[in-house]
Amino acid sequence: MLVSRTLAVVGGSAAGMSAASVAKRRDPELEVVVFERGGHISYSACGMPYRIAGEVQRPMASMVALTPDEAKEDKGVEARIRTEVTGIDHDERTLTWRDMEGGGTGSLDYDTLCLATGSAPTPAIPLDPDKGVFALHHLDDGITVDRWLEAHAPEHVAIVGGGFVGIEMAEACTMLDIQTCLVNKDRHVLKRLLDADMAEHVAERMEDKGITLVNGAYADGWSGKDRIEKVTAGDKTVEADMAIVATGTRPATKLAEAVGCRIGDEGGVIVDDGMRTGIEDVWACGDLVEIPHRITGTRTPIPLALHSNRSGRIAGENIAGADERFPGVIGTSVTRFHDLEIASTGLTEAQAQKHGFDVVCGSTKAATTAGYMPDPGTAHVKMMLERKTGRILGVQMVGGRGTALRIDAAAALIWQEATAETAEAVDFAYNPPFGPVWDPIAITARVAEKERRRAL
Amino acid sequence: MLVSRTLAVVGGSAAGMSAASVAKRRDPELEVVVFERGGHISYSACGMPYRIAGEVQRPMASMVALTPDEAKEDKGVEARIRTEVTGIDHDERTLTWRDMEGGGTGSLDYDTLCLATGSAPTPAIPLDPDKGVFALHHLDDGITVDRWLEAHAPEHVAIVGGGFVGIEMAEACTMLDIQTCLVNKDRHVLKRLLDADMAEHVAERMEDKGITLVNGAYADGWSGKDRIEKVTAGDKTVEADMAIVATGTRPATKLAEAVGCRIGDEGGVIVDDGMRTGIEDVWACGDLVEIPHRITGTRTPIPLALHSNRSGRIAGENIAGADERFPGVIGTSVTRFHDLEIASTGLTEAQAQKHGFDVVCGSTKAATTAGYMPDPGTAHVKMMLERKTGRILGVQMVGGRGTALRIDAAAALIWQEATAETAEAVDFAYNPPFGPVWDPIAITARVAEKERRRAL
């Protein structure tokens, strides 16, 4: 007799839905049930700032890759939204759930468990959506922020946090002509992507656009009665009738801990490269888990969409009997602030030093089109090399149109442990509208390699 | 007593001027004299179609990287324009020259000779600029074409040749609202870059823009009295009151042969990786020489700006005592037709087959932005793999904004002999304005690898 097996997936965002869909595709006999606390599965959190800015015209709620109905029909996966998993008895292979809207509860017997509970915001100041203090993490947050903006027409927005979300929301607010102040605890913005010298170009552009940028300030509270009026950061005060708090996230490990998963030093669930937790029949993936960095050799949670999708896919394949392995990451990232494109791969100089590399850098301001083309572009490029070997450790780029996509070439080089000499030798594409004869990355490699030889 | 040595460089375009400038920089004692038949040195031939289209506003003659005066002042190099080298007696280390304007002649004793005579057009039909039949090779050609267009306002242009120059001139003519017919001997356009299936997307766009595209037709003559009236191709006739003939080039080896340089099977001067000809004190570089292809292992002349600049630089370094080596090429190329971006690296499927590879392909139509962004982009991507190893042999991309620059990532992969599995694993950049979560190259690698495994 054929007994169908059940896979329970907790979390229906990128990782969970990838795991669910892929497992079902590979093993059609599997019953797959996904539990999602929020109102949507499989959505693009990264798109929210562009929707809020009005650049994306369609409603926030439609920015989903898949609805529960489509998941059922197209993927054969049952996805239950607004449903919280309240307990897991893994010895008995059973979990309990609660319908967050209707209030009903129930249980599900499963054979295999996949944890994809993601991450949760770690707001530096208390959130209070009723009074205009928001995080921007789940799609439901985006919907709330969108509505608030429409209903309350704020005049002064404070953004707390200088990472991706902070910069993208700063862009959105200037597009909406709202006075914006960004409060950032670090010495400069986009610390994960850029060193201070490169972040300076972003800061300049932000100030051009009228944003007040307050670096090195720890937001520690806010005040206001019916509605927020001020954000405080030590002795500094920022006037604000709305605040977006984007001060990072941490893995949402509560259920994983309850099941007995090991938690790493960086706060994520420890998994092997196949997304196995070490507990029989328990897998984990997405923002929840620590993933390996190919350059540093360390493991850390990295809440980026590609890694969530990939780790989810790998969990799904392996749950259904494959043996796929997560290849690691090198930290490629891209964002923009208006017409300024910002991209990075590998380690920043500061990160390389922190990890004990003997690092040498080269920086250029390079053309991104032939100089005689209309509206010629330029980019600031910085390349980090390992002093002894010449291996490229990282590349950062900040510039106009035609800057961001070049980072992928740097990523392909770093992925394969290329040296600056290789970066200089590759025949990159040339045509006047798309670049100069000598590619910006090649030019920067030449400068960095010269520095390295001088410093040997 | 210190006796200064003299380097004579024949040809003042990209390769010759790179060799001259780099040799002088590395060895300031060197006297460097460059002879150039044309009216300009160190210019961007690649920019000419964009100037003719009116996209570049400045005059054609100003599209030079360096004037003779600047060469003298900034680089310490004497560049004599409109001066033809009429003979070389290398045993005596002396050359004779003729001033093509004034008619004067003279001779120069040299110690080292660098040949950078470039390539010459191989027009399928006879050129006659007085009657409106042009090549577009030297900057002087561009100036003549620009003037002719202004003076004669042609209504029907025939472009002969479906390579880079043909496509770019077809774009220029449609920008100028001139009825355009492109006559191409091959089965499809851009044969060096694209296979027939990919070229189809270009052909469609050309036809959208009103261009009559005649493939598989060998232009064999033209007729007209004071001015061209028709181009003929076998039994076909194309009405034209102007023609641009862009049917390729071949190395201009006359002087090199006179000096005794060996000529390869592909018609270029044979050099080692240091640009040495094998004749004592004679170097050659640029379009004149055969350069090594890293994938096929063959040597062939490739008249592209980057290779000319690079081989010139290497010749210059080595003339001055260095030991730099040309790293080879993989054939990365990019162009555009209006908003359609066209890029290629490595071998096409047809080229791979011709060179004896057992090749398997994967093709996708991939997004180049998140689908919900305004004006979302897509690209057709084709990847060629070596069946046995999975090594990437080539990538072709044709699509909207954000297509072309991605080819550099493919180039970096191919350069390092990456497999499709690696291409799929690299963490490429993701952010909704710049791409989908799964990069077009990664997606295509996945499809191609699946094909390969099926076909093993």
PDB file of C-alpha atoms in Angstrom, chain B residues 270-448:
ATOM      1  CA  ILE B 270      52.408  36.252 -36.901  1.00  0.00           C
ATOM      2  CA  VAL B 271      53.662  37.487 -33.536  1.00  0.00           C
ATOM      3  CA  ASP B 272      54.426  35.818 -30.229  1.00  0.00           C
ATOM      4  CA  ASP B 273      52.445  36.770 -27.111  1.00  0.00           C
ATOM      5  CA  GLY B 274      54.850  39.649 -26.547  1.00  0.00           C
ATOM      6  CA  MET B 275      54.085  41.099 -30.023  1.00  0.00           C
ATOM      7  CA  ARG B 276      57.530  40.148 -31.362  1.00  0.00           C
ATOM      8  CA  THR B 277      57.607  39.312 -35.066  1.00  0.00           C
ATOM      9  CA  GLY B 278      60.690  37.118 -34.838  1.00  0.00           C
ATOM     10  CA  ILE B 279      62.719  39.662 -36.820  1.00  0.00           C
ATOM     11  CA  GLU B 280      65.195  41.415 -34.583  1.00  0.00           C
ATOM     12  CA  ASP B 281      63.929  44.820 -33.452  1.00  0.00           C
ATOM     13  CA  VAL B 282      60.622  44.504 -35.283  1.00  0.00           C
ATOM     14  CA  TRP B 283      57.339  44.430 -33.373  1.00  0.00           C
ATOM     15  CA  ALA B 284      53.792  44.409 -34.614  1.00  0.00           C
ATOM     16  CA  CYS B 285      50.428  44.996 -32.957  1.00  0.00           C
ATOM     17  CA  GLY B 286      46.822  45.947 -33.495  1.00  0.00           C
ATOM     18  CA  ASP B 287      44.509  44.846 -36.297  1.00  0.00           C
ATOM     19  CA  LEU B 288      47.605  43.873 -38.282  1.00  0.00           C
ATOM     20  CA  VAL B 289      48.464  40.823 -36.193  1.00  0.00           C
ATOM     21  CA  GLU B 290      46.907  37.460 -35.463  1.00  0.00           C
ATOM     22  CA  ILE B 291      45.912  37.114 -31.821  1.00  0.00           C
ATOM     23  CA  PRO B 292      45.194  33.931 -29.890  1.00  0.00           C
ATOM     24  CA  HIS B 293      41.659  32.839 -29.078  1.00  0.00           C
ATOM     25  CA  ARG B 294      41.564  31.185 -25.673  1.00  0.00           C
ATOM     26  CA  ILE B 295      38.785  28.739 -26.483  1.00  0.00           C
ATOM     27  CA  THR B 296      39.655  27.569 -29.982  1.00  0.00           C
ATOM     28  CA  GLY B 297      43.413  27.855 -29.576  1.00  0.00           C
ATOM     29  CA  THR B 298      43.606  29.391 -33.058  1.00  0.00           C
ATOM     30  CA  ARG B 299      45.177  32.704 -34.017  1.00  0.00           C
ATOM     31  CA  THR B 300      43.329  35.224 -36.126  1.00  0.00           C
ATOM     32  CA  PRO B 301      43.182  38.993 -36.638  1.00  0.00           C
ATOM     33  CA  ILE B 302      40.294  40.505 -34.647  1.00  0.00           C
ATOM     34  CA  PRO B 303      39.805  44.168 -35.477  1.00  0.00           C
ATOM     35  CA  LEU B 304      38.342  45.342 -32.162  1.00  0.00           C
ATOM     36  CA  ALA B 305      39.427  48.392 -30.210  1.00  0.00           C
ATOM     37  CA  LEU B 306      40.239  46.698 -26.902  1.00  0.00           C
ATOM     38  CA  HIS B 307      42.561  44.160 -28.502  1.00  0.00           C
ATOM     39  CA  SER B 308      44.313  46.873 -30.510  1.00  0.00           C
ATOM     40  CA  ASN B 309      44.834  48.961 -27.427  1.00  0.00           C
ATOM     41  CA  ARG B 310      46.011  45.985 -25.403  1.00  0.00           C
ATOM     42  CA  SER B 311      48.394  44.594 -28.004  1.00  0.00           C
ATOM     43  CA  GLY B 312      49.765  48.093 -28.569  1.00  0.00           C
ATOM     44  CA  ARG B 313      50.335  48.568 -24.877  1.00  0.00           C
ATOM     45  CA  ILE B 314      52.091  45.216 -24.608  1.00  0.00           C
ATOM     46  CA  ALA B 315      54.291  46.001 -27.620  1.00  0.00           C
ATOM     47  CA  GLY B 316      55.179  49.343 -26.023  1.00  0.00           C
ATOM     48  CA  GLU B 317      56.027  47.816 -22.647  1.00  0.00           C
ATOM     49  CA  ASN B 318      58.166  45.108 -24.204  1.00  0.00           C
ATOM     50  CA  ILE B 319      59.967  47.456 -26.610  1.00  0.00           C
ATOM     51  CA  ALA B 320      61.006  49.331 -23.500  1.00  0.00           C
ATOM     52  CA  GLY B 321      62.321  46.201 -21.825  1.00  0.00           C
ATOM     53  CA  ALA B 322      59.343  44.565 -20.105  1.00  0.00           C
ATOM     54  CA  ASP B 323      58.071  41.046 -20.649  1.00  0.00           C
ATOM     55  CA  GLU B 324      54.297  41.396 -20.836  1.00  0.00           C
ATOM     56  CA  ARG B 325      52.158  38.846 -22.608  1.00  0.00           C
ATOM     57  CA  PHE B 326      48.933  39.111 -24.497  1.00  0.00           C
ATOM     58  CA  PRO B 327      46.442  36.989 -22.569  1.00  0.00           C
ATOM     59  CA  GLY B 328      44.305  36.014 -25.561  1.00  0.00           C
ATOM     60  CA  VAL B 329      40.712  36.835 -26.284  1.00  0.00           C
ATOM     61  CA  ILE B 330      37.356  35.109 -25.998  1.00  0.00           C
ATOM     62  CA  GLY B 331      35.534  37.363 -28.448  1.00  0.00           C
ATOM     63  CA  THR B 332      33.365  39.502 -26.193  1.00  0.00           C
ATOM     64  CA  SER B 333      31.344  41.971 -28.257  1.00  0.00           C
ATOM     65  CA  VAL B 334      28.450  44.327 -27.733  1.00  0.00           C
ATOM     66  CA  THR B 335      26.364  46.572 -29.918  1.00  0.00           C
ATOM     67  CA  ARG B 336      22.830  47.809 -30.112  1.00  0.00           C
ATOM     68  CA  PHE B 337      20.060  48.548 -32.547  1.00  0.00           C
ATOM     69  CA  HIS B 338      18.018  51.359 -31.075  1.00  0.00           C
ATOM     70  CA  ASP B 339      16.721  50.072 -27.728  1.00  0.00           C
ATOM     71  CA  LEU B 340      17.751  46.492 -28.464  1.00  0.00           C
ATOM     72  CA  GLU B 341      21.000  45.554 -26.765  1.00  0.00           C
ATOM     73  CA  ILE B 342      23.053  42.814 -28.385  1.00  0.00           C
ATOM     74  CA  ALA B 343      25.997  41.111 -26.728  1.00  0.00           C
ATOM     75  CA  SER B 344      28.030  37.969 -27.089  1.00  0.00           C
ATOM     76  CA  THR B 345      31.075  36.299 -25.610  1.00  0.00           C
ATOM     77  CA  GLY B 346      32.910  33.080 -26.390  1.00  0.00           C
ATOM     78  CA  LEU B 347      31.787  30.990 -29.334  1.00  0.00           C
ATOM     79  CA  THR B 348      28.421  30.885 -31.041  1.00  0.00           C
ATOM     80  CA  GLU B 349      26.883  27.456 -31.513  1.00  0.00           C
ATOM     81  CA  ALA B 350      27.913  27.551 -35.179  1.00  0.00           C
ATOM     82  CA  GLN B 351      31.470  28.557 -34.332  1.00  0.00           C
ATOM     83  CA  ALA B 352      31.742  25.906 -31.643  1.00  0.00           C
ATOM     84  CA  GLN B 353      30.611  23.231 -34.091  1.00  0.00           C
ATOM     85  CA  LYS B 354      32.997  24.474 -36.746  1.00  0.00           C
ATOM     86  CA  HIS B 355      35.842  24.168 -34.266  1.00  0.00           C
ATOM     87  CA  GLY B 356      34.892  20.600 -33.469  1.00  0.00           C
ATOM     88  CA  PHE B 357      33.294  21.043 -30.078  1.00  0.00           C
ATOM     89  CA  ASP B 358      30.507  18.715 -29.042  1.00  0.00           C
ATOM     90  CA  VAL B 359      28.138  21.491 -28.060  1.00  0.00           C
ATOM     91  CA  VAL B 360      24.793  21.598 -26.295  1.00  0.00           C
ATOM     92  CA  CYS B 361      22.698  24.765 -25.855  1.00  0.00           C
ATOM     93  CA  GLY B 362      20.128  26.197 -23.532  1.00  0.00           C
ATOM     94  CA  SER B 363      17.955  29.209 -24.332  1.00  0.00           C
ATOM     95  CA  THR B 364      15.645  31.319 -22.197  1.00  0.00           C
ATOM     96  CA  LYS B 365      13.665  34.490 -22.325  1.00  0.00           C
ATOM     97  CA  ALA B 366      14.503  36.027 -18.977  1.00  0.00           C
ATOM     98  CA  ALA B 367      13.472  39.146 -17.114  1.00  0.00           C
ATOM     99  CA  THR B 368      16.110  41.856 -16.664  1.00  0.00           C
ATOM    100  CA  THR B 369      14.151  43.673 -13.944  1.00  0.00           C
ATOM    101  CA  ALA B 370      11.505  42.569 -11.471  1.00  0.00           C
ATOM    102  CA  GLY B 371       8.283  42.077 -13.401  1.00  0.00           C
ATOM    103  CA  TYR B 372       6.338  44.677 -11.437  1.00  0.00           C
ATOM    104  CA  MET B 373       8.808  47.507 -12.148  1.00  0.00           C
ATOM    105  CA  PRO B 374       7.715  50.076 -14.718  1.00  0.00           C
ATOM    106  CA  ASP B 375       8.863  49.214 -18.241  1.00  0.00           C
ATOM    107  CA  PRO B 376      10.107  45.748 -17.199  1.00  0.00           C
ATOM    108  CA  GLY B 377      12.873  44.394 -19.384  1.00  0.00           C
ATOM    109  CA  THR B 378      13.434  40.996 -20.916  1.00  0.00           C
ATOM    110  CA  ALA B 379      16.354  39.372 -22.672  1.00  0.00           C
ATOM    111  CA  HIS B 380      16.779  36.354 -24.874  1.00  0.00           C
ATOM    112  CA  VAL B 381      19.760  34.419 -23.594  1.00  0.00           C
ATOM    113  CA  LYS B 382      21.511  31.468 -25.193  1.00  0.00           C
ATOM    114  CA  MET B 383      24.320  29.511 -23.574  1.00  0.00           C
ATOM    115  CA  MET B 384      26.594  26.979 -25.248  1.00  0.00           C
ATOM    116  CA  LEU B 385      28.166  24.201 -23.196  1.00  0.00           C
ATOM    117  CA  GLU B 386      30.763  21.570 -23.968  1.00  0.00           C
ATOM    118  CA  ARG B 387      28.758  18.371 -23.645  1.00  0.00           C
ATOM    119  CA  LYS B 388      31.256  16.270 -21.797  1.00  0.00           C
ATOM    120  CA  THR B 389      32.535  18.792 -19.262  1.00  0.00           C
ATOM    121  CA  GLY B 390      29.743  21.351 -18.909  1.00  0.00           C
ATOM    122  CA  ARG B 391      32.253  24.125 -19.560  1.00  0.00           C
ATOM    123  CA  ILE B 392      30.611  27.278 -20.921  1.00  0.00           C
ATOM    124  CA  LEU B 393      31.725  27.899 -24.501  1.00  0.00           C
ATOM    125  CA  GLY B 394      29.659  30.975 -25.243  1.00  0.00           C
ATOM    126  CA  VAL B 395      26.776  33.224 -24.244  1.00  0.00           C
ATOM    127  CA  GLN B 396      24.587  35.416 -26.443  1.00  0.00           C
ATOM    128  CA  MET B 397      22.109  38.010 -25.203  1.00  0.00           C
ATOM    129  CA  VAL B 398      19.588  40.116 -27.104  1.00  0.00           C
ATOM    130  CA  GLY B 399      17.120  42.270 -25.216  1.00  0.00           C
ATOM    131  CA  GLY B 400      16.102  45.591 -23.735  1.00  0.00           C
ATOM    132  CA  ARG B 401      17.785  47.929 -21.305  1.00  0.00           C
ATOM    133  CA  GLY B 402      19.992  46.076 -18.847  1.00  0.00           C
ATOM    134  CA  THR B 403      20.924  43.296 -21.256  1.00  0.00           C
ATOM    135  CA  ALA B 404      24.292  44.279 -22.697  1.00  0.00           C
ATOM    136  CA  LEU B 405      26.308  44.855 -19.544  1.00  0.00           C
ATOM    137  CA  ARG B 406      25.444  41.412 -18.235  1.00  0.00           C
ATOM    138  CA  ILE B 407      27.669  39.874 -20.882  1.00  0.00           C
ATOM    139  CA  ASP B 408      30.735  40.868 -18.868  1.00  0.00           C
ATOM    140  CA  ALA B 409      29.753  38.438 -16.141  1.00  0.00           C
ATOM    141  CA  ALA B 410      29.555  35.696 -18.762  1.00  0.00           C
ATOM    142  CA  ALA B 411      32.943  36.799 -20.098  1.00  0.00           C
ATOM    143  CA  ALA B 412      34.474  36.569 -16.620  1.00  0.00           C
ATOM    144  CA  LEU B 413      33.030  33.060 -16.270  1.00  0.00           C
ATOM    145  CA  ILE B 414      34.203  31.832 -19.668  1.00  0.00           C
ATOM    146  CA  TRP B 415      37.626  33.393 -19.212  1.00  0.00           C
ATOM    147  CA  GLN B 416      38.105  31.185 -16.175  1.00  0.00           C
ATOM    148  CA  GLU B 417      36.669  28.097 -17.891  1.00  0.00           C
ATOM    149  CA  ALA B 418      33.668  27.969 -15.594  1.00  0.00           C
ATOM    150  CA  THR B 419      30.967  25.349 -15.956  1.00  0.00           C
ATOM    151  CA  ALA B 420      27.240  25.980 -16.099  1.00  0.00           C
ATOM    152  CA  GLU B 421      27.037  24.788 -12.499  1.00  0.00           C
ATOM    153  CA  THR B 422      29.323  27.613 -11.439  1.00  0.00           C
ATOM    154  CA  ALA B 423      27.326  30.149 -13.451  1.00  0.00           C
ATOM    155  CA  GLU B 424      24.242  29.022 -11.599  1.00  0.00           C
ATOM    156  CA  ALA B 425      25.924  29.191  -8.206  1.00  0.00           C
ATOM    157  CA  VAL B 426      27.503  32.659  -8.310  1.00  0.00           C
ATOM    158  CA  ASP B 427      25.694  35.196  -6.216  1.00  0.00           C
ATOM    159  CA  PHE B 428      24.831  37.810  -8.776  1.00  0.00           C
ATOM    160  CA  ALA B 429      23.327  41.101  -7.697  1.00  0.00           C
ATOM    161  CA  TYR B 430      19.589  41.422  -7.160  1.00  0.00           C
ATOM    162  CA  ASN B 431      17.387  44.437  -6.668  1.00  0.00           C
ATOM    163  CA  PRO B 432      14.066  44.974  -8.458  1.00  0.00           C
ATOM    164  CA  PRO B 433      15.226  47.818 -10.758  1.00  0.00           C
ATOM    165  CA  PHE B 434      18.306  45.883 -11.854  1.00  0.00           C
ATOM    166  CA  GLY B 435      17.186  42.313 -12.222  1.00  0.00           C
ATOM    167  CA  PRO B 436      15.096  39.368 -11.168  1.00  0.00           C
ATOM    168  CA  VAL B 437      16.030  37.284  -8.124  1.00  0.00           C
ATOM    169  CA  TRP B 438      17.485  34.613 -10.394  1.00  0.00           C
ATOM    170  CA  ASP B 439      19.865  36.277 -12.807  1.00  0.00           C
ATOM    171  CA  PRO B 440      19.255  35.697 -16.544  1.00  0.00           C
ATOM    172  CA  ILE B 441      22.677  34.087 -16.958  1.00  0.00           C
ATOM    173  CA  ALA B 442      22.122  31.820 -13.949  1.00  0.00           C
ATOM    174  CA  ILE B 443      18.687  30.787 -15.222  1.00  0.00           C
ATOM    175  CA  THR B 444      20.061  30.031 -18.662  1.00  0.00           C
ATOM    176  CA  ALA B 445      22.914  28.060 -17.157  1.00  0.00           C
ATOM    177  CA  ARG B 446      20.367  25.932 -15.331  1.00  0.00           C
ATOM    178  CA  VAL B 447      18.426  25.265 -18.522  1.00  0.00           C
ATOM    179  CA  ALA B 448      21.581  24.518 -20.514  1.00  0.00           C
TER     180      ALA B 448
END
